[in-house]
Short mmCIF file of N, CA and C in Angstrom, two decimals:
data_model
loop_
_atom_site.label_atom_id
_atom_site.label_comp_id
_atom_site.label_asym_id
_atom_site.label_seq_id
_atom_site.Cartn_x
_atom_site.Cartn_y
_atom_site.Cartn_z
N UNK A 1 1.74 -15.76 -0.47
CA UNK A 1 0.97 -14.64 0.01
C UNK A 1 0.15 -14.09 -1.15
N UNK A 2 -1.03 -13.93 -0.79
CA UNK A 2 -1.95 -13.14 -1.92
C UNK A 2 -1.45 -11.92 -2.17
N UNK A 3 -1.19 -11.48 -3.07
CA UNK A 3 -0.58 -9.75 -3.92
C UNK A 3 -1.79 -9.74 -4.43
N UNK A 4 -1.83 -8.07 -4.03
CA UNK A 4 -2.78 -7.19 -5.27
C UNK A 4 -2.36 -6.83 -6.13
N UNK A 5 -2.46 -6.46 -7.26
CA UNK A 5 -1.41 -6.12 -8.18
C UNK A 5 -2.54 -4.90 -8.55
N UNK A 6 -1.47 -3.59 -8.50
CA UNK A 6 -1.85 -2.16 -8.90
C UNK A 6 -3.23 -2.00 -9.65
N UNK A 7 -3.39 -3.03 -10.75
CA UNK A 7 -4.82 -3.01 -11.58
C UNK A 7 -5.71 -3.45 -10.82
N UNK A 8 -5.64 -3.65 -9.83
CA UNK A 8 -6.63 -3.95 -8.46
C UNK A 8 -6.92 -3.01 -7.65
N UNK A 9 -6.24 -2.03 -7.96
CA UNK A 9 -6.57 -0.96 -6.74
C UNK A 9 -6.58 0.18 -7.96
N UNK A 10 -6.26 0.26 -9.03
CA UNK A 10 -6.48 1.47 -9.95
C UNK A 10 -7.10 2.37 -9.79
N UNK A 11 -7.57 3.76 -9.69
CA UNK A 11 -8.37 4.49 -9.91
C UNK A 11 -8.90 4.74 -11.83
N UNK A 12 -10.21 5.31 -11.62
CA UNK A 12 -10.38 5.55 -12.83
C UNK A 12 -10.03 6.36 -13.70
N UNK A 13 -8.91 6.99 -12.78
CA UNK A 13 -8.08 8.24 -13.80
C UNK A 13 -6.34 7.84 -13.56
N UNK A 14 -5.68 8.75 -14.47
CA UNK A 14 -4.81 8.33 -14.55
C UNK A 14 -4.08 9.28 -13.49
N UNK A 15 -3.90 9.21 -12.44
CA UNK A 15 -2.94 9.97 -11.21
C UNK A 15 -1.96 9.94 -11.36
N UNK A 16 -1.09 11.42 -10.67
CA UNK A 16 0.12 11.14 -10.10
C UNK A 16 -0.10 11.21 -8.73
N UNK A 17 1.30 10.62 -8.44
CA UNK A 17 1.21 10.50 -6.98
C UNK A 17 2.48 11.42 -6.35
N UNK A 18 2.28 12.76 -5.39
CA UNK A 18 3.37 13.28 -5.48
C UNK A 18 3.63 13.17 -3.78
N UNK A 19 4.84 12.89 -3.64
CA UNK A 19 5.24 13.28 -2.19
C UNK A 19 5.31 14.88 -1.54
N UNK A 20 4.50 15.41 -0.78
CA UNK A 20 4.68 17.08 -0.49
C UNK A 20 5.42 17.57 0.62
N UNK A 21 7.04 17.15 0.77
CA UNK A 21 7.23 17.07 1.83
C UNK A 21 7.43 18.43 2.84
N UNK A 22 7.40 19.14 2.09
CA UNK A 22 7.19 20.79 2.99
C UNK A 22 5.53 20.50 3.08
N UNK A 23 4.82 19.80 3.28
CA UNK A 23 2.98 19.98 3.38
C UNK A 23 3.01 18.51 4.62
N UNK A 24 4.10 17.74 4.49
CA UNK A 24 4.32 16.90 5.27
C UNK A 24 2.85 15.80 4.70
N UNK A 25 2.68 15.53 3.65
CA UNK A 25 1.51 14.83 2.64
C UNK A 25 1.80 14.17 1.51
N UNK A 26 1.00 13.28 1.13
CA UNK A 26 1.07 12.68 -0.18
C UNK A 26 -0.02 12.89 -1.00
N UNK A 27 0.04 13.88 -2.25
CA UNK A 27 -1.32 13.66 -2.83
C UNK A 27 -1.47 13.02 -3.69
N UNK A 28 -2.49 12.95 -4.78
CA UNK A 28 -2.80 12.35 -5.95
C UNK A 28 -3.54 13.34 -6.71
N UNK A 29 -2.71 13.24 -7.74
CA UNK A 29 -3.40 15.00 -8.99
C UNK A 29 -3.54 14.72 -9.98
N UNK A 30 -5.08 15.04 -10.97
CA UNK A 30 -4.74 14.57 -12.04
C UNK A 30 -4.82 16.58 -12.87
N UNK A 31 -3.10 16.02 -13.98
CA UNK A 31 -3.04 17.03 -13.88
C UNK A 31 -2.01 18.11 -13.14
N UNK A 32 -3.27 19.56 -13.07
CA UNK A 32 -2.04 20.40 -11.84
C UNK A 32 -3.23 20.14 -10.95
N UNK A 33 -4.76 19.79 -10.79
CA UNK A 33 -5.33 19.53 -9.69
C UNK A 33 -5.18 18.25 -8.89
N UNK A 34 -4.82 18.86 -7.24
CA UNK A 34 -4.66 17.71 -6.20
C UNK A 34 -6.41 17.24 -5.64
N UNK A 35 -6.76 16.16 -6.28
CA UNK A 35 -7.65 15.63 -6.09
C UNK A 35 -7.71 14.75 -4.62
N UNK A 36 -6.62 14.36 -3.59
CA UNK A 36 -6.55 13.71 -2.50
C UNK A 36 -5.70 13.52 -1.88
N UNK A 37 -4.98 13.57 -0.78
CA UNK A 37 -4.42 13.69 0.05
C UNK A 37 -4.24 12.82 1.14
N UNK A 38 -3.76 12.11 1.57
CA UNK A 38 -2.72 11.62 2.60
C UNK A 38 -1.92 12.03 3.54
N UNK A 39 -1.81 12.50 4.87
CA UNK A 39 -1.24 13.63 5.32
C UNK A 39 -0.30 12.47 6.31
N UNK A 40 0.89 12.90 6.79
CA UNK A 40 1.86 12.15 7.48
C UNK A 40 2.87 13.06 8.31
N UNK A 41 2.81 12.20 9.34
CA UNK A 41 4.82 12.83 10.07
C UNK A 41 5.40 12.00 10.30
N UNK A 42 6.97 12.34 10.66
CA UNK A 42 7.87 11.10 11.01
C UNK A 42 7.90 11.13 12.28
N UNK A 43 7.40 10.25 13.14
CA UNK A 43 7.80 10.18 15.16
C UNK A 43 8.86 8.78 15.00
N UNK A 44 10.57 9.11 15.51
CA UNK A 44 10.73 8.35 16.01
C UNK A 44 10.91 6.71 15.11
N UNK A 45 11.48 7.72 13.12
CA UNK A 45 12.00 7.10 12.76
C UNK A 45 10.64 6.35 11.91
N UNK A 46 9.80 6.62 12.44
CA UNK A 46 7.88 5.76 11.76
C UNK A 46 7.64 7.03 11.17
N UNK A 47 7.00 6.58 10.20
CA UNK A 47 5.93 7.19 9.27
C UNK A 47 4.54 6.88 10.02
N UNK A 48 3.97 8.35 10.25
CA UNK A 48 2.83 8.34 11.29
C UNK A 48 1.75 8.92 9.85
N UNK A 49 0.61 7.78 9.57
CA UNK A 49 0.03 7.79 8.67
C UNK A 49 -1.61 8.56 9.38
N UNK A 50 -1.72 10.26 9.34
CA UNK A 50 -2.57 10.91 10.14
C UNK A 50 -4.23 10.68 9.68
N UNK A 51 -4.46 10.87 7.95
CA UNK A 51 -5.84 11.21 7.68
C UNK A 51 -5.65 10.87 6.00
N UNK A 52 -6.67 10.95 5.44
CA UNK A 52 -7.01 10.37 3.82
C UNK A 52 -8.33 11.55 3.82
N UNK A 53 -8.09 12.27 2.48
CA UNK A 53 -8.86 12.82 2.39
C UNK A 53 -9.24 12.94 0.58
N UNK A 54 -10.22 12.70 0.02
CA UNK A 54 -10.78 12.79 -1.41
C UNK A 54 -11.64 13.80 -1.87
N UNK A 55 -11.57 14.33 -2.62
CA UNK A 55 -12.46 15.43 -2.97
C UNK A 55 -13.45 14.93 -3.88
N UNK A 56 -14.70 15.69 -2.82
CA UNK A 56 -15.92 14.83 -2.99
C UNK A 56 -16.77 14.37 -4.42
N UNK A 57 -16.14 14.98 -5.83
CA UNK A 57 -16.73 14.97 -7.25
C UNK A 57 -15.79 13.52 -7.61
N UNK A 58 -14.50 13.05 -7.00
CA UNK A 58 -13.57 11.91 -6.78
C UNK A 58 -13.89 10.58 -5.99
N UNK A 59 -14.59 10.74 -5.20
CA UNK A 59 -14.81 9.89 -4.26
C UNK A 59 -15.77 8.45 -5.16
N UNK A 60 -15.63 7.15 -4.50
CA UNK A 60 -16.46 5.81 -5.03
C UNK A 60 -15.65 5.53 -6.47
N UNK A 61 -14.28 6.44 -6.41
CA UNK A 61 -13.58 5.45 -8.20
C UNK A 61 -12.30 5.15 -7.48
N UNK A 62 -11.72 4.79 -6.38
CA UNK A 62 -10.76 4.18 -6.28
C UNK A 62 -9.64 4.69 -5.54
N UNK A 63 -10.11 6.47 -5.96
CA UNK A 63 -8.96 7.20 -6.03
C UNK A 63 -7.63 6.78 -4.35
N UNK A 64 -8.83 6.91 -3.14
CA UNK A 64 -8.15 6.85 -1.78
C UNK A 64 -7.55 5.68 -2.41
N UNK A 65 -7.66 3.99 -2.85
CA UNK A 65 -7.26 3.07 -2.79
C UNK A 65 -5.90 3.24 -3.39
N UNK A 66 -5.51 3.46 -4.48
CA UNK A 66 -4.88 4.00 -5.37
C UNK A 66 -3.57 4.91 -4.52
N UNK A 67 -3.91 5.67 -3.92
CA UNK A 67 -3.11 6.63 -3.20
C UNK A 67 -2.49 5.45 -1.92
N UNK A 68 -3.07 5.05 -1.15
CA UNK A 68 -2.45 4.42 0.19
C UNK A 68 -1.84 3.23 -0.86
N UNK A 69 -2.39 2.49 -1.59
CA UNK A 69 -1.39 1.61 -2.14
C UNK A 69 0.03 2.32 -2.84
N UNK A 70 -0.12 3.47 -3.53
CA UNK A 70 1.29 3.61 -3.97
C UNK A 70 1.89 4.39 -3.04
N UNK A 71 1.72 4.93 -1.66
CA UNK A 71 2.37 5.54 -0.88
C UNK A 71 3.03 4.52 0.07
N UNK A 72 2.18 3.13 0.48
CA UNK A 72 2.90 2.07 0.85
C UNK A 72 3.76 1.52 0.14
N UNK A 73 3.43 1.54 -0.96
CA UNK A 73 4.94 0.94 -1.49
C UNK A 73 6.10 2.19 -2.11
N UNK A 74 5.93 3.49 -1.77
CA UNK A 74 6.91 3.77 -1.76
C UNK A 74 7.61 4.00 -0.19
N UNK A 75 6.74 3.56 0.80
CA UNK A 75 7.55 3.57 2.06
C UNK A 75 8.56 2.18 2.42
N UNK A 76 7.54 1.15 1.84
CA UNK A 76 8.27 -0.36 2.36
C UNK A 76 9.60 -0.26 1.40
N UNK A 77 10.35 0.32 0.24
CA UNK A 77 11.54 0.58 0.26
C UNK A 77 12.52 0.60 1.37
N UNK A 78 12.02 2.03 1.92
CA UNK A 78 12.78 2.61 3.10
C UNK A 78 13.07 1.74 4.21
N UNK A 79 12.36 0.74 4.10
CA UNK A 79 12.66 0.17 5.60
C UNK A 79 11.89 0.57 6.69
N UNK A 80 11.61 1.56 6.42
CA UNK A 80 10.70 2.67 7.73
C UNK A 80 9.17 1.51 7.99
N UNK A 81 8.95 1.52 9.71
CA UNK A 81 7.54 1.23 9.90
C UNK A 81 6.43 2.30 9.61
N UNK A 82 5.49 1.81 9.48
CA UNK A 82 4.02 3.24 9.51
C UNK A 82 3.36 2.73 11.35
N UNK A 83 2.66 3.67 11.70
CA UNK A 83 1.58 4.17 12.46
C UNK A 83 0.39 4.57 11.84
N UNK A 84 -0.44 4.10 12.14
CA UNK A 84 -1.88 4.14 11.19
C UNK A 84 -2.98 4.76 12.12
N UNK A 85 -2.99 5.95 12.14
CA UNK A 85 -4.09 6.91 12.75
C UNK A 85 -5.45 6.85 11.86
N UNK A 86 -5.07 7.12 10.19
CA UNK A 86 -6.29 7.18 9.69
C UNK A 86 -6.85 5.74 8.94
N UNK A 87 -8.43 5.61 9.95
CA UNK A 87 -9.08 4.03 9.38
C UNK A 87 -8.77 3.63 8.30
N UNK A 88 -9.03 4.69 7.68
CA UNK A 88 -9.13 4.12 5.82
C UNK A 88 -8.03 3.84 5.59
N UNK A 89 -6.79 4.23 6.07
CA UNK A 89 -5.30 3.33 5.68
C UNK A 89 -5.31 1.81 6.28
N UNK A 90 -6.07 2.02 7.72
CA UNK A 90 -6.33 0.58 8.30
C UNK A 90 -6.85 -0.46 7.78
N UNK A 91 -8.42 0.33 7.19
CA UNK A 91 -9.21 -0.64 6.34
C UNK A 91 -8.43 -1.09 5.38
N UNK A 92 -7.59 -0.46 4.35
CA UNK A 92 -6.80 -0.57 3.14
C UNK A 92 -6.25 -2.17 3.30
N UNK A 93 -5.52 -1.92 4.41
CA UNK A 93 -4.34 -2.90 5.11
C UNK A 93 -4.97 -4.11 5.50
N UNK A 94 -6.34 -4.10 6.16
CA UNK A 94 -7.05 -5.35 6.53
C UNK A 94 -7.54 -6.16 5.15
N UNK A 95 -7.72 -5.17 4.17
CA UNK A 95 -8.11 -5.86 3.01
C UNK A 95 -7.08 -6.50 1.81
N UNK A 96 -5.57 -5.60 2.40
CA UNK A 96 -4.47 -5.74 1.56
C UNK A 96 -3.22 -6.33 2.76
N UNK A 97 -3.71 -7.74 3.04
CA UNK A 97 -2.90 -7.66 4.12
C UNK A 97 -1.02 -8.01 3.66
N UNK A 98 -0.98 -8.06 2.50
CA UNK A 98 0.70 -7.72 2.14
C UNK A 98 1.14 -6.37 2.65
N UNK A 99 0.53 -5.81 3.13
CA UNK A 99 1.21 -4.72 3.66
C UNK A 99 1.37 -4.41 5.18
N UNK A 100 0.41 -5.76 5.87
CA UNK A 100 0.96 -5.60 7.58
C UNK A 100 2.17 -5.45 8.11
N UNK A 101 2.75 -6.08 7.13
CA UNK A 101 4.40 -6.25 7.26
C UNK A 101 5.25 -4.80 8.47
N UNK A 102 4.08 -3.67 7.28
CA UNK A 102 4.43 -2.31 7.39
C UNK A 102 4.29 -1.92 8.96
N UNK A 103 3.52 -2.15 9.37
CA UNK A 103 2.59 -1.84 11.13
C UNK A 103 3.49 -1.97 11.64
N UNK A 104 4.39 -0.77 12.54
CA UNK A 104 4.84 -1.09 13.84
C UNK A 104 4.28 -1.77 15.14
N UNK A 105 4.94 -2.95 15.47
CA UNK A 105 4.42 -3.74 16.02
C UNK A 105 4.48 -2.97 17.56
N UNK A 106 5.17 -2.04 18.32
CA UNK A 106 5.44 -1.52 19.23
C UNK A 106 4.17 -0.53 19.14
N UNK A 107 4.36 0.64 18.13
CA UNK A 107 3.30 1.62 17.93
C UNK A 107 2.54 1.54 16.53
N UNK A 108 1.54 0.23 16.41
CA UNK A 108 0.86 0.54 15.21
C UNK A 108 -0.46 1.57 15.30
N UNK A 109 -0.87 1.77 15.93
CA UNK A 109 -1.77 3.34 15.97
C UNK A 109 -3.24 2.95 16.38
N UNK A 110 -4.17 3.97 16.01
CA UNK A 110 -5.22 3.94 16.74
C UNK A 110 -5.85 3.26 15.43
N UNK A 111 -5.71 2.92 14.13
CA UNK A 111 -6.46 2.55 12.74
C UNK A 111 -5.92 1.67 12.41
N UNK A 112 -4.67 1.21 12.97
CA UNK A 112 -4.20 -0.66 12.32
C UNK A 112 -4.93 -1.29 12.37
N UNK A 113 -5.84 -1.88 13.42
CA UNK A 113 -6.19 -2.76 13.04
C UNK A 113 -7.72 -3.04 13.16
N UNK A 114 -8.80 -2.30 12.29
CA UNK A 114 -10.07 -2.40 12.09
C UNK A 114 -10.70 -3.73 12.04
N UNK A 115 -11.87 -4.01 12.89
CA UNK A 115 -12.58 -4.82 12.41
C UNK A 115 -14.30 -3.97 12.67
N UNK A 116 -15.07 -5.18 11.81
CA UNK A 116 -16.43 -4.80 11.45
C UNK A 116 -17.14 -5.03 12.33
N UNK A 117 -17.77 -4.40 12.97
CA UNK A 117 -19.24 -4.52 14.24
C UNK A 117 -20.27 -4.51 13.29
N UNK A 118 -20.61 -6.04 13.38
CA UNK A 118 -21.93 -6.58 12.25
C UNK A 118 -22.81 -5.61 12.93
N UNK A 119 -23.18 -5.19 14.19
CA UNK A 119 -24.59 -4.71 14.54
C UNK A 119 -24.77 -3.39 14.21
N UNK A 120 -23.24 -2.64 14.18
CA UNK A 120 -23.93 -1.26 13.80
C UNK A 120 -23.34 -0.68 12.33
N UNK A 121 -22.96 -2.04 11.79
CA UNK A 121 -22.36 -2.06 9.87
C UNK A 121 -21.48 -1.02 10.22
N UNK A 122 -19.97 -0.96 10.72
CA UNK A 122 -19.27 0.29 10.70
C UNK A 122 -17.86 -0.49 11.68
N UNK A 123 -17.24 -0.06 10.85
CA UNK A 123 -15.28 -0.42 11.35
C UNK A 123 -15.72 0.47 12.42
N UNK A 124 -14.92 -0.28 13.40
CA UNK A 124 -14.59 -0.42 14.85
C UNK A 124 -12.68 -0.54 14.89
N UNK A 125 -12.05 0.09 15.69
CA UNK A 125 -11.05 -0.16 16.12
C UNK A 125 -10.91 -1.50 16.91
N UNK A 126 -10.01 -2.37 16.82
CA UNK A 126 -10.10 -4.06 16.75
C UNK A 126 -8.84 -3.62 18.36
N UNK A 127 -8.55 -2.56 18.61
CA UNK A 127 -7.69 -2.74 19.68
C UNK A 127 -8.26 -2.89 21.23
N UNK A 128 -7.74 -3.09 22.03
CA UNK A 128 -7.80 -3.84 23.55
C UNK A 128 -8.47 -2.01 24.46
N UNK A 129 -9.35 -2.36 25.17
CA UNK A 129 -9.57 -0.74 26.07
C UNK A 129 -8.92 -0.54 26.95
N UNK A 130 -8.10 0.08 27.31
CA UNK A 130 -7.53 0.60 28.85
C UNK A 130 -8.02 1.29 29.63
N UNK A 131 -8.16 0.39 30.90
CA UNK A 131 -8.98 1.25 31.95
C UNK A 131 -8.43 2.07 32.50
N UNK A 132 -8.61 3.30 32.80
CA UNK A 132 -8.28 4.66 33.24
C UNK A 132 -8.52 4.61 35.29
N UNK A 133 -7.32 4.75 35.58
CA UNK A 133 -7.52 5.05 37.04
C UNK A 133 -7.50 6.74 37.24
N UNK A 134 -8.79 6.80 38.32
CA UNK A 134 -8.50 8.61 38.72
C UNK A 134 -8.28 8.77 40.17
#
């Protein structure tokens, strides 16, 4: 299996990565400033992976990459599956696929599994539509 190895996903600063579990989040701070965020709940035994957020003087050095990689590997310890609501954890995962492992195969979410719509250059949700009866 292809591994990324951490110097692949580095940011250009040196982060911590803290778990906030009264904020129910993971950020990344350099410092005492939280430069990005990761926000999560547990449904049902899964780690429900909600939104990624970077603060915008941060953004284009890595930082989101950096964060979902060391928050995945401090979940695949646990044993616990994720749910992937936010794309950019999806995208992460399509590009880092050592970590599909992680995707609940029952409930992997509305952002597991991205693919690219060449026509309008922009991730698309890669899942099936359900037709709605009224």
């Amino acid at each position: 299996m292809d591994k990324t190895g951490l110097g692949e996903v580095e940011s250009s600063w040196e982060l911590d990565v803290i778990n906030d579990t009264e904020r129910s989040r993971w950020f990344a701070a350099i410092g005492a400033e939280a430069i990005a965020e990761l926000s999560y709940r547990f449904v049902g035994g899964r780690v429900v992976l909600l939104t990624t957020w970077v603060d915008p003087a941060y953004r284009h050095h890595r930082v989101a990459t950096e964060l979902i990689a060391r928050v995945l590997d401090e979940i695949r310890p646990t044993g616990k599956k994720i749910t992937v609501i936010c794309p950019v954890v999806g995208e992460f995962i399509a590009r880092n696929p050592q970590y599909r492992d992680l995707i609940d195969k029952v409930h992997p979410g509305s952002g597991a599994y991205p693919s690219t719509d060449p026509q309008a250059g922009r991730t698309t949700s890669n899942r099936p539509l359900r037709s709605r009866t009224t």
